[in-house]
Coordinates of C-alpha atoms in Angstrom, one line a residue:
Chain A
M1 CA -110.4 -40.2 -8.7
G2 CA -112.6 -38.8 -11.5
H3 CA -113.8 -41.9 -13.4
E4 CA -116.7 -41.2 -15.7
P5 CA -119.3 -44.0 -15.9
R6 CA -120.4 -45.0 -19.3
N7 CA -123.6 -46.7 -18.0
P8 CA -126.0 -44.5 -16.0
D9 CA -127.3 -47.7 -14.4
Y10 CA -123.8 -48.8 -13.3
E11 CA -124.8 -49.4 -9.7
A12 CA -127.8 -51.5 -10.5
A13 CA -125.8 -53.5 -13.0
A14 CA -123.3 -54.4 -10.2
R15 CA -125.8 -55.2 -7.7
E16 CA -127.8 -57.4 -10.0
S17 CA -124.8 -59.4 -11.1
F18 CA -123.7 -59.7 -7.5
A19 CA -127.0 -61.0 -6.4
R20 CA -126.8 -63.8 -9.0
Q21 CA -123.5 -65.2 -7.5
S22 CA -124.5 -68.1 -5.2
A23 CA -120.8 -68.1 -4.1
M24 CA -121.1 -64.5 -2.7
E25 CA -124.2 -65.6 -0.7
A26 CA -122.5 -68.7 0.5
L27 CA -119.4 -66.6 1.7
G28 CA -121.8 -64.2 3.4
A29 CA -120.5 -61.3 1.4
N30 CA -122.3 -57.9 1.2
L31 CA -121.8 -55.3 -1.6
V32 CA -121.8 -52.1 0.5
L33 CA -120.5 -49.5 -2.0
V34 CA -120.6 -49.0 -5.7
E35 CA -119.0 -45.8 -7.1
P36 CA -117.6 -45.2 -10.6
G37 CA -114.3 -47.2 -10.4
R38 CA -114.6 -48.4 -6.9
T39 CA -116.6 -51.0 -5.0
V40 CA -116.5 -52.3 -1.4
I41 CA -117.6 -55.7 -0.2
E42 CA -117.8 -56.6 3.5
F43 CA -117.8 -60.1 4.9
V44 CA -117.4 -61.8 8.3
R45 CA -115.6 -64.9 9.6
N46 CA -117.5 -68.1 8.6
E47 CA -116.8 -71.4 10.2
R48 CA -117.5 -73.2 6.9
F49 CA -114.6 -71.6 5.1
L50 CA -111.5 -72.1 7.3
Q51 CA -108.1 -73.2 6.5
Q52 CA -106.0 -75.7 8.5
H53 CA -105.1 -73.2 11.3
G54 CA -108.6 -72.1 11.9
Y55 CA -108.5 -68.7 10.1
M56 CA -110.7 -67.7 7.3
H57 CA -109.4 -69.3 4.2
A58 CA -107.4 -66.9 2.0
G59 CA -109.2 -68.2 -0.9
A60 CA -112.5 -66.7 0.4
A61 CA -110.8 -63.3 0.8
T62 CA -109.3 -63.6 -2.7
T63 CA -112.6 -64.6 -4.3
I64 CA -114.3 -61.6 -2.7
V65 CA -111.6 -59.0 -3.6
D66 CA -111.6 -60.3 -7.2
S67 CA -115.4 -59.7 -7.3
A68 CA -114.7 -56.1 -5.8
C69 CA -112.2 -55.4 -8.6
G70 CA -114.6 -57.0 -11.2
Y71 CA -117.5 -54.7 -10.2
A72 CA -115.2 -51.7 -10.0
A73 CA -114.2 -52.4 -13.7
L74 CA -117.9 -53.1 -14.7
S75 CA -119.0 -49.7 -13.3
L76 CA -117.0 -48.0 -16.0
M77 CA -118.1 -50.4 -18.9
K78 CA -120.8 -49.7 -21.5
P79 CA -124.4 -50.8 -20.6
D80 CA -124.3 -54.0 -22.6
A81 CA -121.1 -55.2 -21.3
E82 CA -120.3 -57.8 -18.8
V83 CA -117.0 -58.3 -17.0
V84 CA -114.7 -61.3 -16.8
T85 CA -111.5 -61.6 -14.9
V86 CA -108.6 -62.4 -17.2
E87 CA -106.0 -62.9 -14.5
F88 CA -105.0 -61.6 -11.1
K89 CA -102.1 -61.8 -8.7
V90 CA -102.6 -61.6 -5.0
N91 CA -100.1 -61.3 -2.1
F92 CA -101.1 -62.6 1.3
I93 CA -99.8 -60.2 3.8
R94 CA -101.4 -61.4 7.1
P95 CA -103.6 -64.4 7.9
C96 CA -107.3 -63.6 7.7
I97 CA -107.7 -63.5 11.5
G98 CA -110.6 -61.7 13.0
E99 CA -114.3 -61.3 12.6
K100 CA -115.1 -58.6 10.2
F101 CA -113.3 -57.9 6.9
R102 CA -113.5 -55.3 4.0
A103 CA -112.6 -55.9 0.5
E104 CA -112.1 -52.9 -1.9
G105 CA -111.6 -52.9 -5.6
R106 CA -110.4 -49.8 -7.6
V107 CA -109.8 -49.3 -11.3
V108 CA -106.3 -48.2 -12.1
S109 CA -106.8 -47.9 -15.8
S110 CA -109.8 -48.5 -17.9
G111 CA -109.3 -49.2 -21.7
R112 CA -111.5 -50.2 -24.4
Q113 CA -111.2 -54.0 -23.8
L114 CA -109.0 -54.3 -20.7
T115 CA -109.2 -52.8 -17.3
V116 CA -106.4 -52.9 -14.7
C117 CA -107.6 -52.9 -11.0
E118 CA -106.0 -52.9 -7.7
G119 CA -107.6 -54.1 -4.5
E120 CA -107.1 -55.1 -0.9
V121 CA -108.7 -56.9 1.9
T122 CA -108.4 -55.4 5.4
N123 CA -109.4 -56.3 9.0
M124 CA -112.1 -53.9 9.8
E125 CA -111.2 -53.9 13.5
T126 CA -107.5 -53.3 13.2
G127 CA -107.4 -51.7 9.8
K128 CA -104.5 -54.0 8.9
T129 CA -104.0 -55.2 5.4
I130 CA -104.6 -58.9 4.9
A131 CA -104.2 -59.2 1.0
R132 CA -103.3 -57.1 -1.9
M133 CA -104.4 -57.7 -5.5
Q134 CA -103.5 -56.5 -9.0
A135 CA -106.0 -57.7 -11.5
T136 CA -106.8 -57.5 -15.3
M137 CA -110.4 -57.5 -16.4
M138 CA -112.0 -57.7 -19.8
A139 CA -115.3 -56.4 -21.1
I140 CA -117.5 -59.0 -22.9
E141 CA -120.6 -57.9 -24.9
T142 CA -123.6 -59.7 -23.7
D143 CA -124.2 -60.8 -27.3
G144 CA -121.1 -63.0 -26.9
T145 CA -118.5 -60.9 -28.7
S146 CA -115.8 -58.6 -27.3
P147 CA -115.8 -54.9 -28.0
G148 CA -114.1 -54.6 -31.4
Chain B
M1 CA -89.2 -85.1 -11.9
G2 CA -86.9 -86.4 -9.2
H3 CA -87.8 -84.4 -6.1
E4 CA -86.5 -85.9 -2.9
P5 CA -88.9 -85.6 0.1
R6 CA -87.2 -84.4 3.4
N7 CA -90.1 -85.8 5.4
P8 CA -90.8 -89.5 5.3
D9 CA -94.3 -88.8 6.4
Y10 CA -94.9 -86.2 3.7
E11 CA -98.2 -87.8 2.5
A12 CA -99.7 -88.1 5.9
A13 CA -98.7 -84.5 6.6
A14 CA -100.5 -83.3 3.5
R15 CA -103.6 -85.3 4.1
E16 CA -103.8 -84.3 7.8
S17 CA -103.5 -80.7 7.0
F18 CA -106.0 -80.9 4.1
A19 CA -108.5 -82.6 6.5
R20 CA -108.4 -79.6 8.7
Q21 CA -109.5 -77.2 6.1
S22 CA -113.3 -76.8 6.4
A23 CA -113.2 -74.8 3.2
M24 CA -112.0 -77.9 1.3
E25 CA -114.9 -79.8 2.8
A26 CA -117.4 -77.1 1.9
L27 CA -116.0 -77.0 -1.7
G28 CA -116.3 -80.8 -2.0
A29 CA -112.7 -81.2 -2.8
N30 CA -110.8 -84.5 -2.5
L31 CA -107.0 -84.8 -2.2
V32 CA -106.5 -87.8 -4.6
L33 CA -102.7 -87.9 -5.1
V34 CA -99.7 -86.8 -3.1
E35 CA -96.2 -87.4 -4.5
P36 CA -93.0 -85.7 -3.8
G37 CA -93.4 -82.3 -5.5
R38 CA -96.8 -83.0 -6.9
T39 CA -100.5 -83.2 -5.7
V40 CA -103.9 -83.6 -7.3
I41 CA -107.2 -82.5 -5.9
E42 CA -110.5 -83.2 -7.6
F43 CA -113.8 -81.4 -7.2
V44 CA -117.3 -81.4 -8.7
R45 CA -119.7 -78.7 -9.7
N46 CA -121.4 -77.3 -6.6
E47 CA -124.5 -75.2 -6.9
R48 CA -123.6 -73.3 -3.7
F49 CA -120.5 -71.8 -5.3
L50 CA -121.5 -70.3 -8.7
Q51 CA -120.9 -67.0 -10.2
Q52 CA -123.3 -64.8 -12.1
H53 CA -123.6 -66.9 -15.2
G54 CA -124.3 -70.1 -13.4
Y55 CA -120.7 -71.6 -13.8
M56 CA -118.6 -72.8 -10.9
H57 CA -117.0 -69.7 -9.4
A58 CA -113.4 -69.1 -10.5
G59 CA -112.6 -68.5 -6.9
A60 CA -113.5 -72.0 -6.0
A61 CA -111.1 -73.4 -8.7
T62 CA -108.4 -70.8 -7.5
T63 CA -108.7 -71.8 -3.9
I64 CA -108.4 -75.5 -4.7
V65 CA -105.4 -75.2 -7.1
D66 CA -103.6 -72.9 -4.5
S67 CA -104.1 -75.8 -2.0
A68 CA -102.7 -78.2 -4.6
C69 CA -99.6 -76.0 -5.1
G70 CA -99.3 -75.6 -1.3
Y71 CA -99.3 -79.3 -0.6
A72 CA -96.9 -80.0 -3.4
A73 CA -94.6 -77.5 -1.7
L74 CA -95.2 -79.0 1.7
S75 CA -94.3 -82.5 0.5
L76 CA -90.7 -81.4 0.1
M77 CA -90.3 -79.5 3.3
K78 CA -88.9 -80.7 6.6
P79 CA -91.0 -82.7 9.0
D80 CA -91.7 -79.7 11.3
A81 CA -92.6 -77.2 8.7
E82 CA -96.0 -75.8 7.6
V83 CA -96.7 -74.2 4.3
V84 CA -98.1 -70.7 3.7
T85 CA -98.8 -69.1 0.4
V86 CA -96.9 -65.8 0.0
E87 CA -98.6 -65.0 -3.3
F88 CA -99.9 -66.4 -6.5
K89 CA -101.0 -65.3 -10.0
V90 CA -103.7 -67.1 -11.8
N91 CA -104.9 -66.8 -15.5
F92 CA -108.5 -67.8 -16.2
I93 CA -108.4 -69.5 -19.6
R94 CA -112.0 -70.9 -19.9
P95 CA -115.1 -70.7 -17.7
C96 CA -115.4 -73.4 -15.0
I97 CA -118.1 -75.2 -17.0
G98 CA -118.8 -78.9 -16.5
E99 CA -119.3 -81.4 -13.7
K100 CA -115.9 -82.7 -12.8
F101 CA -112.6 -80.9 -12.3
R102 CA -109.0 -81.7 -11.5
A103 CA -106.5 -79.4 -9.9
E104 CA -102.8 -80.3 -10.0
G105 CA -99.9 -78.5 -8.2
R106 CA -96.3 -79.1 -9.0
V107 CA -93.0 -77.8 -7.5
V108 CA -91.0 -75.8 -10.0
S109 CA -88.1 -75.0 -7.5
S110 CA -87.9 -75.8 -3.8
G111 CA -85.5 -73.6 -1.8
R112 CA -84.6 -73.3 1.8
Q113 CA -87.4 -70.8 2.5
L114 CA -89.3 -70.3 -0.7
T115 CA -90.8 -72.7 -3.1
V116 CA -92.1 -71.8 -6.6
C117 CA -95.0 -73.9 -7.9
E118 CA -97.1 -74.1 -11.0
G119 CA -100.6 -75.6 -11.2
E120 CA -103.6 -75.8 -13.4
V121 CA -107.3 -76.7 -13.2
T122 CA -108.7 -78.8 -16.0
N123 CA -112.2 -80.1 -17.0
M124 CA -111.9 -83.9 -16.4
E125 CA -114.3 -84.6 -19.2
T126 CA -112.8 -82.6 -22.0
G127 CA -109.3 -82.2 -20.7
K128 CA -109.3 -78.5 -21.5
T129 CA -107.5 -76.1 -19.2
I130 CA -109.7 -73.8 -17.1
A131 CA -107.0 -72.0 -15.1
R132 CA -103.2 -71.7 -14.8
M133 CA -101.3 -70.6 -11.7
Q134 CA -97.8 -69.7 -10.7
A135 CA -97.3 -69.4 -7.0
T136 CA -94.7 -68.7 -4.3
M137 CA -94.9 -70.7 -1.0
M138 CA -92.9 -70.3 2.2
A139 CA -92.0 -72.8 4.9
I140 CA -92.9 -71.9 8.4
E141 CA -91.5 -73.8 11.4
T142 CA -94.3 -74.9 13.6
D143 CA -92.6 -73.1 16.6
G144 CA -93.5 -69.9 14.7
T145 CA -90.2 -69.1 13.3
S146 CA -89.1 -69.3 9.6
P147 CA -86.2 -71.6 8.7
G148 CA -83.1 -69.5 9.2
Chain C
M1 CA -97.5 -42.9 4.9
G2 CA -95.6 -43.1 8.2
H3 CA -92.9 -45.8 7.4
E4 CA -90.1 -45.8 10.1
P5 CA -86.7 -46.6 8.7
R6 CA -84.6 -49.0 10.6
N7 CA -81.4 -47.8 9.1
P8 CA -80.5 -44.2 9.7
D9 CA -78.3 -44.3 6.6
Y10 CA -81.2 -45.6 4.4
E11 CA -80.7 -43.0 1.7
A12 CA -77.0 -43.6 1.3
A13 CA -77.4 -47.3 1.3
A14 CA -80.0 -47.0 -1.7
R15 CA -77.8 -44.6 -3.6
E16 CA -74.7 -46.7 -3.1
S17 CA -76.3 -49.9 -4.2
F18 CA -78.0 -48.1 -7.2
A19 CA -74.6 -46.7 -8.3
R20 CA -73.2 -50.2 -8.6
Q21 CA -75.8 -51.4 -11.1
S22 CA -74.2 -51.0 -14.6
A23 CA -77.7 -51.7 -16.0
M24 CA -79.1 -48.6 -14.4
E25 CA -76.3 -46.5 -16.0
A26 CA -76.8 -48.2 -19.3
L27 CA -80.5 -47.4 -19.2
G28 CA -79.8 -43.8 -18.2
A29 CA -81.8 -44.0 -15.1
N30 CA -81.4 -41.5 -12.2
L31 CA -82.5 -42.1 -8.6
V32 CA -84.1 -38.8 -7.8
L33 CA -85.8 -39.4 -4.5
V34 CA -85.4 -41.8 -1.5
E35 CA -87.8 -41.6 1.4
P36 CA -88.7 -44.2 3.9
G37 CA -90.8 -46.6 2.0
R38 CA -90.7 -44.7 -1.3
T39 CA -88.3 -44.0 -4.2
V40 CA -88.4 -42.4 -7.5
I41 CA -86.3 -43.0 -10.6
E42 CA -86.4 -41.0 -13.7
F43 CA -85.3 -42.0 -17.2
V44 CA -85.4 -40.9 -20.8
R45 CA -86.1 -42.3 -24.1
N46 CA -83.0 -44.2 -25.3
E47 CA -82.5 -45.4 -28.9
R48 CA -80.5 -48.4 -27.7
F49 CA -83.4 -50.0 -25.9
L50 CA -86.4 -49.9 -28.3
Q51 CA -88.9 -52.6 -29.1
Q52 CA -90.1 -53.4 -32.6
H53 CA -92.4 -50.4 -33.0
G54 CA -89.7 -47.8 -32.1
Y55 CA -91.0 -47.2 -28.6
M56 CA -88.9 -47.6 -25.4
H57 CA -88.9 -51.3 -24.5
A58 CA -91.3 -52.2 -21.8
G59 CA -88.5 -54.3 -20.4
A60 CA -86.6 -51.2 -19.7
A61 CA -89.4 -49.6 -17.8
T62 CA -90.0 -52.9 -15.9
T63 CA -86.3 -53.1 -14.8
I64 CA -86.4 -49.6 -13.5
V65 CA -89.7 -49.8 -11.6
D66 CA -88.5 -53.1 -10.1
S67 CA -85.4 -51.2 -8.9
A68 CA -87.7 -48.4 -7.5
C69 CA -89.7 -51.0 -5.6
G70 CA -86.5 -52.7 -4.4
Y71 CA -85.0 -49.6 -3.0
A72 CA -88.3 -48.6 -1.5
A73 CA -88.2 -51.9 0.3
L74 CA -84.5 -51.5 1.3
S75 CA -85.1 -48.2 2.9
L76 CA -87.1 -49.9 5.6
M77 CA -84.7 -52.8 6.2
K78 CA -82.0 -53.2 8.9
P79 CA -78.5 -51.7 8.2
D80 CA -76.9 -55.0 7.2
A81 CA -79.6 -56.2 4.9
E82 CA -79.7 -56.2 1.2
V83 CA -82.8 -56.5 -0.9
V84 CA -83.5 -59.1 -3.5
T85 CA -86.7 -59.4 -5.7
V86 CA -88.6 -62.6 -5.1
E87 CA -91.1 -62.0 -7.9
F88 CA -93.2 -59.3 -9.5
K89 CA -96.2 -58.9 -11.7
V90 CA -96.4 -56.0 -14.1
N91 CA -99.3 -54.8 -16.2
F92 CA -98.5 -52.8 -19.4
I93 CA -101.1 -50.1 -19.7
R94 CA -99.8 -47.9 -22.5
P95 CA -96.8 -48.2 -24.8
C96 CA -93.7 -46.4 -23.5
I97 CA -94.1 -43.5 -25.9
G98 CA -92.5 -40.1 -25.1
E99 CA -89.2 -38.6 -24.0
K100 CA -89.2 -38.5 -20.1
F101 CA -90.5 -41.1 -17.8
R102 CA -90.9 -41.5 -14.0
A103 CA -90.8 -44.7 -12.0
E104 CA -92.0 -44.8 -8.4
G105 CA -91.9 -47.7 -6.0
R106 CA -93.7 -47.7 -2.6
V107 CA -93.8 -50.2 0.2
V108 CA -97.3 -51.6 0.9
S109 CA -96.3 -53.9 3.8
S110 CA -92.9 -54.4 5.3
G111 CA -92.4 -57.6 7.3
R112 CA -89.5 -59.3 8.9
Q113 CA -88.5 -61.2 5.8
L114 CA -90.8 -60.2 3.0
T115 CA -91.9 -56.7 1.8
V116 CA -94.7 -56.2 -0.6
C117 CA -94.4 -53.1 -2.9
E118 CA -96.4 -51.4 -5.5
G119 CA -95.1 -49.2 -8.3
E120 CA -95.8 -47.5 -11.6
V121 CA -94.1 -45.9 -14.6
T122 CA -95.7 -42.7 -15.9
N123 CA -95.0 -40.4 -18.8
M124 CA -93.7 -37.3 -17.2
E125 CA -95.2 -35.0 -19.9
T126 CA -98.7 -36.4 -20.0
G127 CA -98.9 -37.9 -16.5
K128 CA -100.4 -41.0 -18.0
T129 CA -99.7 -44.4 -16.6
I130 CA -97.5 -46.7 -18.7
A131 CA -97.1 -49.7 -16.3
R132 CA -98.2 -50.9 -12.9
M133 CA -96.4 -53.4 -10.7
Q134 CA -96.9 -55.3 -7.6
A135 CA -93.8 -56.9 -6.2
T136 CA -92.5 -59.1 -3.4
M137 CA -89.0 -58.4 -2.0
M138 CA -86.9 -60.2 0.5
A139 CA -84.3 -59.1 3.0
I140 CA -80.9 -60.9 2.8
E141 CA -78.3 -60.5 5.4
T142 CA -75.0 -59.4 4.0
D143 CA -73.4 -62.4 5.6
G144 CA -75.4 -64.6 3.3
T145 CA -78.2 -65.7 5.6
S146 CA -81.8 -64.5 5.7
P147 CA -83.1 -62.8 8.8
G148 CA -84.2 -65.6 11.1
Chain D
M1 CA -97.6 -80.1 -28.2
G2 CA -99.6 -79.9 -31.4
H3 CA -100.1 -76.2 -31.9
E4 CA -101.3 -75.3 -35.5
P5 CA -99.9 -72.1 -36.9
R6 CA -102.4 -69.8 -38.7
N7 CA -99.6 -68.0 -40.5
P8 CA -97.6 -70.0 -42.8
D9 CA -94.8 -67.4 -42.5
Y10 CA -94.8 -67.5 -38.7
E11 CA -91.1 -67.9 -38.3
A12 CA -90.2 -65.0 -40.7
A13 CA -92.7 -62.8 -38.9
A14 CA -91.0 -63.6 -35.5
R15 CA -87.5 -63.1 -36.8
E16 CA -88.3 -59.9 -38.7
S17 CA -90.0 -58.5 -35.5
F18 CA -87.1 -59.5 -33.3
A19 CA -84.6 -57.8 -35.7
R20 CA -86.4 -54.5 -35.2
Q21 CA -85.9 -54.5 -31.4
S22 CA -82.7 -52.5 -30.7
A23 CA -83.1 -53.7 -27.1
M24 CA -82.5 -57.3 -28.2
E25 CA -79.3 -56.2 -30.0
A26 CA -78.2 -54.2 -27.0
L27 CA -78.7 -57.2 -24.7
G28 CA -76.9 -59.5 -27.2
A29 CA -79.9 -61.8 -27.5
N30 CA -80.1 -64.3 -30.3
L31 CA -83.4 -65.9 -31.4
V32 CA -82.3 -69.5 -32.0
L33 CA -85.6 -71.3 -32.4
V34 CA -89.1 -70.5 -33.7
E35 CA -91.6 -73.4 -33.6
P36 CA -95.4 -73.0 -33.5
G37 CA -96.2 -72.1 -29.9
R38 CA -92.5 -72.2 -28.8
T39 CA -89.4 -70.0 -29.1
V40 CA -86.0 -70.0 -27.7
I41 CA -83.7 -67.0 -27.2
E42 CA -80.0 -67.3 -26.1
F43 CA -77.9 -64.6 -24.5
V44 CA -74.6 -64.3 -22.7
R45 CA -73.3 -62.3 -19.7
N46 CA -73.0 -58.6 -20.5
E47 CA -70.8 -56.3 -18.4
R48 CA -73.2 -53.4 -19.4
F49 CA -76.3 -54.9 -17.8
L50 CA -75.3 -55.9 -14.3
Q51 CA -76.9 -55.4 -10.9
Q52 CA -75.3 -54.3 -7.7
H53 CA -73.7 -57.7 -7.0
G54 CA -72.1 -58.0 -10.4
Y55 CA -74.5 -60.6 -11.7
M56 CA -76.5 -60.2 -15.0
H57 CA -79.5 -57.9 -14.2
A58 CA -82.7 -59.9 -13.6
G59 CA -84.3 -57.2 -15.8
A60 CA -82.3 -58.4 -18.8
A61 CA -83.3 -61.9 -18.3
T62 CA -87.0 -60.8 -17.8
T63 CA -87.0 -58.7 -20.9
I64 CA -85.6 -61.7 -22.9
V65 CA -88.1 -64.3 -21.7
D66 CA -90.9 -61.9 -22.2
S67 CA -89.8 -61.6 -25.8
A68 CA -89.6 -65.4 -26.1
C69 CA -93.2 -65.7 -24.7
G70 CA -94.4 -63.0 -27.1
Y71 CA -92.9 -64.6 -30.1
A72 CA -94.3 -68.0 -29.1
A73 CA -97.8 -66.3 -28.9
L74 CA -97.2 -64.5 -32.3
S75 CA -96.3 -67.8 -34.0
L76 CA -99.9 -68.9 -33.5
M77 CA -101.6 -65.7 -34.6
K78 CA -103.1 -64.7 -38.0
P79 CA -100.7 -63.2 -40.6
D80 CA -101.7 -59.6 -40.1
A81 CA -101.6 -59.6 -36.3
E82 CA -98.9 -58.3 -34.0
V83 CA -98.4 -59.2 -30.4
V84 CA -98.3 -57.1 -27.3
T85 CA -97.7 -58.2 -23.8
V86 CA -100.7 -57.4 -21.6
E87 CA -98.9 -58.4 -18.4
F88 CA -96.6 -61.0 -16.9
K89 CA -95.5 -62.3 -13.5
V90 CA -92.0 -63.5 -13.0
N91 CA -90.4 -65.4 -10.1
F92 CA -86.6 -65.0 -9.6
I93 CA -85.3 -68.4 -8.4
R94 CA -81.6 -68.0 -8.7
P95 CA -79.3 -65.1 -9.5
C96 CA -78.3 -64.7 -13.1
I97 CA -74.7 -66.0 -12.5
G98 CA -72.8 -67.6 -15.4
E99 CA -71.9 -66.9 -18.9
K100 CA -74.5 -68.4 -21.2
F101 CA -78.3 -68.3 -20.7
R102 CA -81.3 -69.7 -22.5
A103 CA -84.8 -68.2 -22.4
E104 CA -87.8 -70.3 -23.6
G105 CA -91.4 -69.2 -24.2
R106 CA -94.2 -71.6 -24.7
V107 CA -98.0 -71.1 -25.4
V108 CA -100.1 -72.6 -22.7
S109 CA -103.4 -71.5 -24.4
S110 CA -104.1 -69.5 -27.5
G111 CA -107.5 -67.8 -27.7
R112 CA -109.0 -65.4 -30.2
Q113 CA -107.7 -62.4 -28.4
L114 CA -105.6 -63.4 -25.5
T115 CA -102.8 -66.0 -25.3
V116 CA -101.4 -67.3 -22.0
C117 CA -97.7 -68.3 -22.0
E118 CA -95.2 -69.8 -19.7
G119 CA -91.5 -69.4 -19.9
E120 CA -88.2 -69.8 -18.1
V121 CA -84.5 -68.7 -18.2
T122 CA -82.0 -71.3 -17.4
N123 CA -78.2 -71.4 -17.1
M124 CA -76.9 -73.3 -20.1
E125 CA -73.9 -74.7 -18.3
T126 CA -75.7 -76.1 -15.2
G127 CA -79.2 -76.4 -16.5
K128 CA -80.6 -74.7 -13.4
T129 CA -83.6 -72.4 -13.6
I130 CA -83.0 -68.8 -13.0
A131 CA -86.5 -67.3 -13.6
R132 CA -90.0 -68.6 -14.3
M133 CA -92.7 -66.5 -16.0
Q134 CA -96.4 -66.7 -16.7
A135 CA -97.6 -64.2 -19.2
T136 CA -100.7 -62.8 -21.0
M137 CA -100.3 -61.6 -24.6
M138 CA -102.9 -60.0 -26.8
A139 CA -103.2 -59.9 -30.6
I140 CA -103.3 -56.5 -32.2
E141 CA -104.3 -56.2 -35.9
T142 CA -101.7 -54.1 -37.8
D143 CA -104.5 -51.8 -38.8
G144 CA -104.7 -50.7 -35.3
T145 CA -107.8 -52.7 -34.1
S146 CA -108.0 -55.7 -32.0
P147 CA -109.5 -58.9 -33.5
G148 CA -113.3 -58.5 -33.0

């Protein structure tokens, strides 16, 4: 889709940040792809994070696709920026039934301060969509300020 | 707010469903109040579910307040119904910094099939709002159909 | 995208419904394409619907892309169904500056009762995105009930 | 709710901006109350803005409650700021049936750059809720920059 990264080390920045999230480790999530404006995280069914019907909790899928959107946004930010989620909306289309899942986040529009992303979680065996997200991310300078 | 429960055992239904969610146990969440149209879940900081800056992951807060909204919706449904989240939108107002947190879900409007809820997560020590949610829930009959 | 219409007269159903919306006429909107799972509505700058800076009001763009999503959903519904918007979320990416605009709505997932759509409004001269939407639609039987 | 205005002329600022929106005039909307962090806009049924069933178009109600949220946010901003809607999510609870409607917007949390608002549209005769919104607003300095 032709997004130009502003940080030559965008992939390392995403992987380093992802590695610091104990929640991603607890959920068994793996960051498998980082491209300018697009990231993919894979995860598997985890008995520890089920909802009342025995399916993977939708909150786990949501947390992971929010991370995928966040890192997609980060991949287009300046080297000293960090990403924070301002808000997101997520539709749950099918229960999170199955063993292997894929979350993808993509940048829709990247502005100076705000980035709009879309993302989805799919069942890797059936290809069916489990959840769909639209999210707003913001760039935060690592010195605590926002880009002016 | 004057919501009338249609299930005399609404509290037991919520607690029984909550107890079956291994994710709620993993997150250390406690269902502390169930009223017709309102529920409260409390949780504490958990080293296993942090994001990259060492704060509690926003996804944990989101998952818990979605549950609070879901059980608020369920408390006004018929005895044989179960609740499923159709979608939600959540704004992240402050990072999830602190030790003790409170998630509250409240019914805004309860229809025959769809229920609209609002919810928030607050820091129990400061009273400050961490996240705000607006959610749409749907009633599912336990025989697999939706209420006609 | 391979959506199968369940109503052979899906296009006539969309156009007939669109024609009954005085709001679409007031906004100068034209339904230019109806395919199974996708519709396009075009509109032009209208002095009567401006916001405080003299641009086309974002509410006009929102109303039109909501209609585009609604008719995309309707195109996959049964012959006796009507569509109602349950909710939507919209991000405003750029001001609605320019003369000619295009709103497209597409079905993401079409279920028995609920349909999830995505849509956007773009500037027809620059191709730039003005707004992005994710919406939830519901099928209503014309006899007043919902599909059971 | 104890919001402190940062602009002593917050009411005049809201009214002046509202008066410049031809869309508000076209919709017959009246700004009836401006308090720090809360505004109310009233409107009546308008034959020109109907949807296909003859009810007031949900897009009209949405546009007006978005304005109410925007001016609620503006009322807490610095004197030289203007407000822009980043995004909003709206649930449609009942059709916009009736003659007289009231839209209220309230600030949930007002930060340096972003403000989260909630709002609703109600039927003034029945008191019933028609729509519910959660919105994110941003402050823009009138010199074109965002607050640093």
